[in-house]
PDB file of C-alpha atoms in Angstrom:
ATOM      1  CA  MET A 109     101.305-115.578 126.625  1.00  0.00           C
ATOM      2  CA  THR A 110      99.077-118.012 128.463  1.00  0.00           C
ATOM      3  CA  ASP A 111      99.249-119.901 131.733  1.00  0.00           C
ATOM      4  CA  ILE A 112      97.979-123.207 130.332  1.00  0.00           C
ATOM      5  CA  SER A 113     100.611-125.802 129.499  1.00  0.00           C
ATOM      6  CA  PRO A 114     100.965-127.131 125.947  1.00  0.00           C
ATOM      7  CA  GLU A 115     100.091-130.600 127.259  1.00  0.00           C
ATOM      8  CA  ASP A 116      96.857-129.304 128.784  1.00  0.00           C
ATOM      9  CA  VAL A 117      95.969-127.521 125.531  1.00  0.00           C
ATOM     10  CA  VAL A 118      96.194-130.823 123.646  1.00  0.00           C
ATOM     11  CA  ARG A 119      94.383-132.781 126.378  1.00  0.00           C
ATOM     12  CA  ASN A 120      91.583-130.181 126.486  1.00  0.00           C
ATOM     13  CA  TYR A 121      91.234-130.139 122.699  1.00  0.00           C
ATOM     14  CA  TRP A 122      90.624-133.886 122.538  1.00  0.00           C
ATOM     15  CA  ALA A 123      88.558-134.056 125.740  1.00  0.00           C
ATOM     16  CA  GLN A 124      86.160-131.496 124.283  1.00  0.00           C
ATOM     17  CA  PHE A 125      86.201-132.849 120.687  1.00  0.00           C
ATOM     18  CA  GLY A 126      83.120-135.020 121.150  1.00  0.00           C
ATOM     19  CA  PRO A 127      80.861-136.750 121.385  1.00  0.00           C
ATOM     20  CA  THR A 128      78.885-134.552 118.970  1.00  0.00           C
ATOM     21  CA  PHE A 129      79.853-132.843 115.732  1.00  0.00           C
ATOM     22  CA  ASP A 130      79.068-129.483 117.347  1.00  0.00           C
ATOM     23  CA  ASP A 131      81.480-130.355 120.176  1.00  0.00           C
ATOM     24  CA  ALA A 132      84.218-131.042 117.618  1.00  0.00           C
ATOM     25  CA  VAL A 133      83.613-127.690 115.942  1.00  0.00           C
ATOM     26  CA  ALA A 134      83.530-125.805 119.263  1.00  0.00           C
ATOM     27  CA  SER A 135      86.715-127.507 120.488  1.00  0.00           C
ATOM     28  CA  SER A 136      88.449-126.729 117.204  1.00  0.00           C
ATOM     29  CA  ARG A 137      87.445-123.071 117.422  1.00  0.00           C
ATOM     30  CA  ARG A 138      88.631-122.889 121.031  1.00  0.00           C
ATOM     31  CA  TRP A 139      91.935-124.790 120.844  1.00  0.00           C
ATOM     32  CA  LEU A 140      93.204-124.547 117.247  1.00  0.00           C
ATOM     33  CA  HIS A 141      95.192-121.579 115.997  1.00  0.00           C
ATOM     34  CA  GLU A 142      93.716-119.503 113.141  1.00  0.00           C
ATOM     35  CA  ASP A 143      96.852-120.298 111.128  1.00  0.00           C
ATOM     36  CA  LEU A 144      96.697-124.014 111.869  1.00  0.00           C
ATOM     37  CA  GLU A 145      98.768-126.383 109.777  1.00  0.00           C
ATOM     38  CA  LEU A 146      97.492-129.977 109.783  1.00  0.00           C
ATOM     39  CA  VAL A 147      99.236-132.817 107.984  1.00  0.00           C
ATOM     40  CA  SER A 148      97.695-136.283 107.892  1.00  0.00           C
ATOM     41  CA  PHE A 149      97.359-139.288 105.643  1.00  0.00           C
ATOM     42  CA  MET A 150      94.509-137.459 103.895  1.00  0.00           C
ATOM     43  CA  SER A 151      96.641-134.447 103.038  1.00  0.00           C
ATOM     44  CA  PRO A 152     100.388-135.267 102.949  1.00  0.00           C
ATOM     45  CA  ASP A 153     100.992-133.175  99.832  1.00  0.00           C
ATOM     46  CA  ASN A 154      98.384-130.556 100.590  1.00  0.00           C
ATOM     47  CA  PRO A 155      98.235-129.849 104.323  1.00  0.00           C
ATOM     48  CA  ILE A 156      95.371-127.904 105.815  1.00  0.00           C
ATOM     49  CA  LYS A 157      96.658-124.359 106.318  1.00  0.00           C
ATOM     50  CA  LYS A 158      93.917-122.544 108.240  1.00  0.00           C
ATOM     51  CA  LEU A 159      91.348-123.215 110.940  1.00  0.00           C
ATOM     52  CA  ASP A 160      88.540-122.509 108.454  1.00  0.00           C
ATOM     53  CA  ALA A 161      89.885-125.250 106.163  1.00  0.00           C
ATOM     54  CA  MET A 162      89.907-127.677 109.095  1.00  0.00           C
ATOM     55  CA  LEU A 163      86.275-126.830 109.861  1.00  0.00           C
ATOM     56  CA  GLU A 164      85.390-127.340 106.184  1.00  0.00           C
ATOM     57  CA  ASP A 165      87.122-130.724 106.352  1.00  0.00           C
ATOM     58  CA  LEU A 166      85.001-131.714 109.366  1.00  0.00           C
ATOM     59  CA  GLU A 167      81.853-130.667 107.522  1.00  0.00           C
ATOM     60  CA  ARG A 168      82.917-132.638 104.432  1.00  0.00           C
ATOM     61  CA  ALA A 169      83.461-135.732 106.599  1.00  0.00           C
ATOM     62  CA  ARG A 170      79.966-135.332 108.022  1.00  0.00           C
ATOM     63  CA  ALA A 171      78.381-134.871 104.583  1.00  0.00           C
ATOM     64  CA  ASN A 172      80.368-137.523 102.695  1.00  0.00           C
ATOM     65  CA  ALA A 173      81.001-140.170 105.347  1.00  0.00           C
ATOM     66  CA  GLY A 174      78.189-139.633 107.832  1.00  0.00           C
ATOM     67  CA  ILE A 175      80.502-138.713 110.710  1.00  0.00           C
ATOM     68  CA  HIS A 176      78.337-136.971 113.273  1.00  0.00           C
ATOM     69  CA  GLY A 177      80.534-137.367 116.331  1.00  0.00           C
ATOM     70  CA  TYR A 178      83.786-138.514 117.848  1.00  0.00           C
ATOM     71  CA  ALA A 179      85.044-140.432 120.863  1.00  0.00           C
ATOM     72  CA  VAL A 180      88.723-139.918 121.634  1.00  0.00           C
ATOM     73  CA  GLU A 181      90.898-141.575 124.264  1.00  0.00           C
ATOM     74  CA  LEU A 182      94.476-140.469 124.992  1.00  0.00           C
ATOM     75  CA  PRO A 183      96.349-143.465 126.465  1.00  0.00           C
ATOM     76  CA  ASN A 184      99.706-141.654 126.450  1.00  0.00           C
ATOM     77  CA  VAL A 185     100.756-138.022 126.269  1.00  0.00           C
ATOM     78  CA  ALA A 186     104.274-136.598 126.524  1.00  0.00           C
ATOM     79  CA  ALA A 187     105.490-133.022 126.207  1.00  0.00           C
ATOM     80  CA  ASN A 188     108.807-131.330 125.612  1.00  0.00           C
ATOM     81  CA  GLY A 189     108.466-127.568 125.694  1.00  0.00           C
ATOM     82  CA  ASN A 190     105.759-126.559 123.224  1.00  0.00           C
ATOM     83  CA  VAL A 191     105.775-129.944 121.442  1.00  0.00           C
ATOM     84  CA  VAL A 192     103.273-132.576 122.574  1.00  0.00           C
ATOM     85  CA  PHE A 193     103.045-136.199 121.466  1.00  0.00           C
ATOM     86  CA  ALA A 194      99.630-137.771 122.024  1.00  0.00           C
ATOM     87  CA  GLU A 195      98.677-141.355 121.317  1.00  0.00           C
ATOM     88  CA  ARG A 196      94.970-141.461 120.416  1.00  0.00           C
ATOM     89  CA  HIS A 197      92.333-144.091 120.009  1.00  0.00           C
ATOM     90  CA  GLU A 198      89.732-142.322 117.903  1.00  0.00           C
ATOM     91  CA  THR A 199      86.244-143.589 117.090  1.00  0.00           C
ATOM     92  CA  MET A 200      84.074-141.843 114.540  1.00  0.00           C
ATOM     93  CA  LEU A 201      80.355-142.009 115.255  1.00  0.00           C
ATOM     94  CA  ASP A 202      77.231-141.969 113.101  1.00  0.00           C
ATOM     95  CA  LYS A 203      74.165-139.797 113.750  1.00  0.00           C
ATOM     96  CA  ASP A 204      72.916-142.311 116.342  1.00  0.00           C
ATOM     97  CA  GLY A 205      76.239-142.330 118.203  1.00  0.00           C
ATOM     98  CA  LYS A 206      77.205-145.765 116.890  1.00  0.00           C
ATOM     99  CA  PRO A 207      80.805-146.407 115.779  1.00  0.00           C
ATOM    100  CA  LEU A 208      81.573-146.092 112.075  1.00  0.00           C
ATOM    101  CA  THR A 209      85.278-146.855 112.349  1.00  0.00           C
ATOM    102  CA  ALA A 210      88.069-146.632 114.902  1.00  0.00           C
ATOM    103  CA  PHE A 211      91.810-146.296 114.625  1.00  0.00           C
ATOM    104  CA  ASP A 212      94.979-145.680 116.593  1.00  0.00           C
ATOM    105  CA  VAL A 213      97.192-142.725 115.767  1.00  0.00           C
ATOM    106  CA  VAL A 214      99.945-140.603 117.282  1.00  0.00           C
ATOM    107  CA  GLY A 215      99.740-136.868 116.797  1.00  0.00           C
ATOM    108  CA  VAL A 216     102.642-134.469 117.182  1.00  0.00           C
ATOM    109  CA  PHE A 217     101.355-131.042 118.177  1.00  0.00           C
ATOM    110  CA  GLU A 218     103.085-127.676 118.327  1.00  0.00           C
ATOM    111  CA  VAL A 219     101.385-125.239 120.684  1.00  0.00           C
ATOM    112  CA  GLU A 220     101.749-121.479 120.330  1.00  0.00           C
ATOM    113  CA  ASP A 221     100.081-118.906 122.606  1.00  0.00           C
ATOM    114  CA  GLY A 222      97.706-121.469 124.111  1.00  0.00           C
ATOM    115  CA  LYS A 223      96.533-122.823 120.740  1.00  0.00           C
ATOM    116  CA  ILE A 224      97.522-125.782 118.580  1.00  0.00           C
ATOM    117  CA  ARG A 225      99.442-124.195 115.707  1.00  0.00           C
ATOM    118  CA  ARG A 226     100.528-127.357 113.897  1.00  0.00           C
ATOM    119  CA  PHE A 227      99.852-131.033 114.096  1.00  0.00           C
ATOM    120  CA  THR A 228     100.860-134.081 112.167  1.00  0.00           C
ATOM    121  CA  ASP A 229      99.213-137.480 112.499  1.00  0.00           C
ATOM    122  CA  TYR A 230     101.160-140.738 112.216  1.00  0.00           C
ATOM    123  CA  PHE A 231      99.071-143.892 111.862  1.00  0.00           C
ATOM    124  CA  PHE A 232     100.120-147.229 113.334  1.00  0.00           C
ATOM    125  CA  ASP A 233      98.486-149.186 110.543  1.00  0.00           C
ATOM    126  CA  THR A 234      97.477-147.203 107.494  1.00  0.00           C
ATOM    127  CA  ARG A 235      95.638-150.279 106.181  1.00  0.00           C
ATOM    128  CA  GLN A 236      93.378-150.067 109.237  1.00  0.00           C
ATOM    129  CA  MET A 237      92.503-146.444 108.538  1.00  0.00           C
ATOM    130  CA  ALA A 238      92.177-146.791 104.773  1.00  0.00           C
ATOM    131  CA  GLY A 239      90.100-149.954 105.108  1.00  0.00           C
ATOM    132  CA  GLY A 240      87.531-148.155 107.199  1.00  0.00           C
ATOM    133  CA  TRP A 241      86.911-145.525 104.522  1.00  0.00           C
ATOM    134  CA  ASN A 242      87.481-147.247 101.217  1.00  0.00           C
ATOM    135  CA  ASP A 243      84.503-149.606 101.283  1.00  0.00           C
ATOM    136  CA  GLY A 244      82.350-147.381  99.080  1.00  0.00           C
ATOM    137  CA  ASP A 245      79.751-146.490 101.709  1.00  0.00           C
ATOM    138  CA  ASN A 246      82.108-144.354 103.750  1.00  0.00           C
ATOM    139  CA  ALA A 247      84.261-142.680 101.108  1.00  0.00           C
ATOM    140  CA  LEU A 248      85.640-139.398 102.438  1.00  0.00           C
ATOM    141  CA  GLY A 249      86.528-137.935  99.070  1.00  0.00           C
TER     142      GLY A 249
END
């Protein structure tokens, strides 16, 4: 058991997720559970099932889309027990720290033993997210 609240776990994860790629990796290692389950628009039928897979996904985004950093703002966060809802404004950055794309999303996080065990992202406008990555230059796949 841990003394940190589920809300603080989620806030700390995103506060430490950038601005560099190495920050994102370190924050993921610190705040995500080894048996993480992540469901997002990129993986609705094939969720990420382990921390190592999440880290591989970050590396793939860097290699394929040139994402070298992140800026994340949390305008609203609410918690009920071990479940945390966090509205995010997320900006993905290139190697010079310039924005590649930005989007708004709400994540629902389940925290277990001081680590994020599961999270699901819900996008406000999936056209906004898809449009940022389907222009050929920034293809994630």
